[in-house]
């Protein structure tokens, strides 16, 4: 997954610059505190082991990683060949809590 995350995040940043004519705010997961999470939309890359922001929000997501598998909505897939891509409507004032 690390190679895919690196390639896709670099591609995303290039496309953002081309389409939005500006630089996206990029931060390491370890640098994302409560203040940043409450005022910015987060685009998170990786899994619960590689990204602490995902790990913090995992209990509220319909996704679970276990060993070499990822389970989404009760369906299990190999994490070696599947990467969940989600849009998660988080309450800005309460990171980890969904809108619904």
Coordinates of C-alpha atoms in Angstrom, one line a residue:
X1 CA 0.0 0.0 0.0
X2 CA 2.9 2.4 0.7
X3 CA 3.9 2.6 -2.9
X4 CA 0.3 3.2 -4.0
X5 CA -0.2 5.9 -1.4
X6 CA 3.0 7.7 -2.4
X7 CA 2.2 7.6 -6.1
X8 CA -1.4 8.6 -5.7
X9 CA -0.8 11.4 -3.2
X10 CA 1.9 12.9 -5.5
X11 CA -0.5 12.7 -8.4
X12 CA -3.2 14.3 -6.4
X13 CA -1.0 17.2 -5.4
X14 CA 0.1 17.8 -9.0
X15 CA -3.5 17.7 -10.2
X16 CA -4.7 20.0 -7.4
X17 CA -2.0 22.6 -8.5
X18 CA -3.1 22.3 -12.1
X19 CA -6.9 22.5 -11.5
X20 CA -7.0 24.8 -8.5
X21 CA -4.1 27.0 -9.5
X22 CA -2.7 26.9 -6.0
X23 CA -0.9 24.7 -3.5
X24 CA -2.9 22.4 -1.2
X25 CA -2.1 22.5 2.5
X26 CA -0.1 19.4 3.1
X27 CA 0.7 18.2 6.6
X28 CA 2.0 15.0 8.2
X29 CA -0.6 13.1 10.3
X30 CA 1.6 13.8 13.3
X31 CA 1.2 17.5 12.7
X32 CA -2.6 17.5 12.4
X33 CA -4.0 18.7 15.7
X34 CA -7.5 19.6 16.9
X35 CA -7.2 23.1 15.5
X36 CA -6.3 22.1 12.0
X37 CA -8.8 19.3 11.9
X38 CA -11.6 21.6 12.9
X39 CA -11.0 24.3 10.3
X40 CA -9.8 22.3 7.3
X41 CA -11.1 19.4 5.2
X42 CA -8.7 16.4 5.6
X43 CA -7.7 14.1 2.8
X44 CA -6.1 11.2 4.5
X45 CA -3.9 8.6 2.8
X46 CA -2.8 5.2 4.1
X47 CA -4.3 2.9 6.7
X48 CA -4.7 2.8 10.5
X49 CA -1.1 1.7 11.0
X50 CA 0.5 4.2 8.7
X51 CA -1.7 7.2 9.5
X52 CA -2.6 8.3 13.0
X53 CA -5.5 10.5 11.7
X54 CA -7.1 7.4 10.2
X55 CA -6.5 5.4 13.4
X56 CA -8.2 8.1 15.5
X57 CA -11.3 8.1 13.3
X58 CA -11.5 4.4 12.6
X59 CA -14.1 3.5 15.2
X60 CA -16.6 5.7 13.3
X61 CA -15.9 4.3 9.9
X62 CA -17.5 1.3 8.2
X63 CA -13.9 0.1 7.5
X64 CA -11.7 -2.3 9.5
X65 CA -8.1 -3.5 8.8
X66 CA -7.0 -6.8 10.1
X67 CA -3.8 -8.5 9.1
X68 CA -3.7 -8.6 5.3
X69 CA -7.4 -7.9 4.9
X70 CA -9.7 -4.8 4.8
X71 CA -13.4 -5.2 5.6
X72 CA -15.8 -2.7 4.2
X73 CA -19.5 -3.0 5.2
X74 CA -19.1 -6.7 6.0
X75 CA -17.2 -7.5 2.8
X76 CA -13.6 -8.7 3.2
X77 CA -10.9 -7.9 0.6
X78 CA -7.2 -8.4 0.4
X79 CA -5.4 -5.1 1.5
X80 CA -2.6 -6.0 -0.9
X81 CA -4.9 -5.4 -3.9
X82 CA -7.7 -3.2 -2.5
X83 CA -7.7 0.3 -1.0
X84 CA -10.8 1.9 0.4
X85 CA -11.5 5.4 -0.9
X86 CA -14.1 7.1 1.2
X87 CA -15.7 10.5 1.7
X88 CA -16.4 10.9 5.4
X89 CA -18.6 13.8 6.5
X90 CA -17.0 14.7 9.7
X91 CA -18.4 17.3 12.1
X92 CA -15.7 20.1 12.1
X93 CA -16.1 20.9 15.8
X94 CA -15.9 17.2 16.8
X95 CA -13.3 15.2 14.8
X96 CA -14.2 11.6 14.6
X97 CA -17.9 12.2 14.8
X98 CA -19.9 11.9 11.5
X99 CA -22.6 14.3 10.5
X100 CA -25.3 11.5 10.5

